[in-house]
Structures are given as structure tokens and as C-alpha cells.
Amino acid sequence: MEDCRKYFLCRFSFIHHLFGTKIISSTLKIHPNSLYRWIQEYEKYGESAFPGHGSALRHAQFETKKLEKEHKLLQEELALLKKFQVFLKPNWK
């Protein structure tokens, strides 16, 4: 699998430099924007840009961001409850 991927990447970069993205996308019947995005992701993330079947890396990043957002919301709720805790205490004078 690893050899096949390296062979494909070398071959794609050679063909990409010869023909350009628009010709390749029309030949493969892929929208040019998809091909541009894949190229940018590969340049940014390298080999980890396409982990097997699906986007496991991006799914993990999505889950992390979701949990961070939920954590921030819970912290804000806790801070608000602490501020109003004074009003809930009975007066024992």
C-alpha cells in the first residue's frame, strides 16, 4: 500500500506539472476546486492529509473543537452560578 501511494504521488506530481490542474480535473471528471483543495491539503499536511478511508484526522479535530466549545460554555455557566450564589443564601441575622 505504501509503495503504491508513493508511486501514485510521484506520478501525479509529474503529470500535474506537465498538464495543469484544469486538464487533469476534466480528464478525471473531478471538479477543479476539489483537485485544488486536495493539492493544498497534501502540501499542508503531507502524508497524513489522507489517512486511509475517510477523514479520521479532521473528524478528531472536529470532536476536539466541539468539546472545547462545550467546555467553555460550561465554564461560563459555572461562573454565572457562582455570581448569583450570594442571592440564594438565606439571611441568618
GROMACS .gro file of C-alpha atoms in nm:
model
   93
    1MET     CA    1   0.000   0.000   0.000
    2GLU     CA    2   0.278   0.242   0.096
    3ASP     CA    3   0.472   0.177  -0.226
    4CYS     CA    4   0.157   0.221  -0.432
    5ARG     CA    5   0.081   0.555  -0.265
    6LYS     CA    6   0.436   0.684  -0.319
    7TYR     CA    7   0.426   0.573  -0.682
    8PHE     CA    8   0.092   0.746  -0.733
    9LEU     CA    9   0.214   1.069  -0.569
   10CYS     CA   10   0.530   1.080  -0.782
   11ARG     CA   11   0.335   1.010  -1.095
   12PHE     CA   12   0.067   1.268  -1.010
   13SER     CA   13   0.322   1.543  -0.943
   14PHE     CA   14   0.489   1.470  -1.278
   15ILE     CA   15   0.158   1.476  -1.467
   16HIS     CA   16   0.043   1.785  -1.274
   17HIS     CA   17   0.349   1.981  -1.385
   18LEU     CA   18   0.305   1.870  -1.746
   19PHE     CA   19  -0.066   1.935  -1.797
   20GLY     CA   20  -0.201   2.152  -1.517
   21THR     CA   21  -0.490   2.113  -1.279
   22LYS     CA   22  -0.774   2.206  -1.515
   23ILE     CA   23  -0.683   1.946  -1.776
   24ILE     CA   24  -0.635   1.676  -1.512
   25SER     CA   25  -0.968   1.758  -1.345
   26SER     CA   26  -1.155   1.746  -1.675
   27THR     CA   27  -0.987   1.417  -1.768
   28LEU     CA   28  -1.072   1.257  -1.434
   29LYS     CA   29  -1.417   1.421  -1.431
   30ILE     CA   30  -1.348   1.587  -1.097
   31HIS     CA   31  -1.438   1.945  -1.016
   32PRO     CA   32  -1.124   2.164  -1.032
   33ASN     CA   33  -1.192   2.305  -0.685
   34SER     CA   34  -1.178   1.955  -0.536
   35LEU     CA   35  -0.847   1.887  -0.701
   36TYR     CA   36  -0.706   2.224  -0.586
   37ARG     CA   37  -0.822   2.150  -0.231
   38TRP     CA   38  -0.662   1.804  -0.234
   39ILE     CA   39  -0.334   1.952  -0.356
   40GLN     CA   40  -0.340   2.219  -0.085
   41GLU     CA   41  -0.418   1.963   0.184
   42TYR     CA   42  -0.132   1.744   0.069
   43GLU     CA   43   0.107   2.039   0.068
   44LYS     CA   44  -0.007   2.143   0.415
   45TYR     CA   45  -0.037   1.803   0.592
   46GLY     CA   46   0.183   1.579   0.377
   47GLU     CA   47   0.122   1.205   0.407
   48SER     CA   48  -0.127   1.248   0.692
   49ALA     CA   49  -0.364   1.450   0.473
   50PHE     CA   50  -0.548   1.140   0.353
   51PRO     CA   51  -0.549   0.878   0.630
   52GLY     CA   52  -0.689   0.561   0.474
   53HIS     CA   53  -1.063   0.554   0.416
   54GLY     CA   54  -1.219   0.882   0.524
   55SER     CA   55  -1.107   1.185   0.713
   56ALA     CA   56  -1.014   1.048   1.055
   57LEU     CA   57  -0.777   1.335   1.126
   58ARG     CA   58  -1.033   1.601   1.055
   59HIS     CA   59  -1.301   1.412   1.246
   60ALA     CA   60  -1.077   1.408   1.553
   61GLN     CA   61  -1.010   1.780   1.512
   62PHE     CA   62  -1.384   1.842   1.482
   63GLU     CA   63  -1.453   1.646   1.800
   64THR     CA   64  -1.179   1.837   1.984
   65LYS     CA   65  -1.321   2.174   1.879
   66LYS     CA   66  -1.671   2.062   1.976
   67LEU     CA   67  -1.555   1.954   2.322
   68GLU     CA   68  -1.358   2.277   2.371
   69LYS     CA   69  -1.667   2.480   2.283
   70GLU     CA   70  -1.880   2.279   2.526
   71HIS     CA   71  -1.614   2.319   2.798
   72LYS     CA   72  -1.609   2.696   2.750
   73LEU     CA   73  -1.989   2.712   2.772
   74LEU     CA   74  -1.991   2.509   3.095
   75GLN     CA   75  -1.723   2.734   3.245
   76GLU     CA   76  -1.934   3.041   3.166
   77GLU     CA   77  -2.241   2.880   3.323
   78LEU     CA   78  -2.042   2.793   3.635
   79ALA     CA   79  -1.910   3.148   3.665
   80LEU     CA   80  -2.263   3.285   3.633
   81LEU     CA   81  -2.393   3.048   3.902
   82LYS     CA   82  -2.111   3.149   4.136
   83LYS     CA   83  -2.204   3.517   4.091
   84PHE     CA   84  -2.568   3.457   4.181
   85GLN     CA   85  -2.492   3.220   4.468
   86VAL     CA   86  -2.500   3.521   4.703
   87PHE     CA   87  -2.870   3.574   4.637
   88LEU     CA   88  -2.957   3.213   4.712
   89LYS     CA   89  -2.814   3.208   5.066
   90PRO     CA   90  -3.069   3.274   5.343
   91ASN     CA   91  -3.013   3.569   5.576
   92TRP     CA   92  -2.929   3.430   5.924
   93LYS     CA   93  -2.920   3.754   6.121
   0.00000   0.00000   0.00000
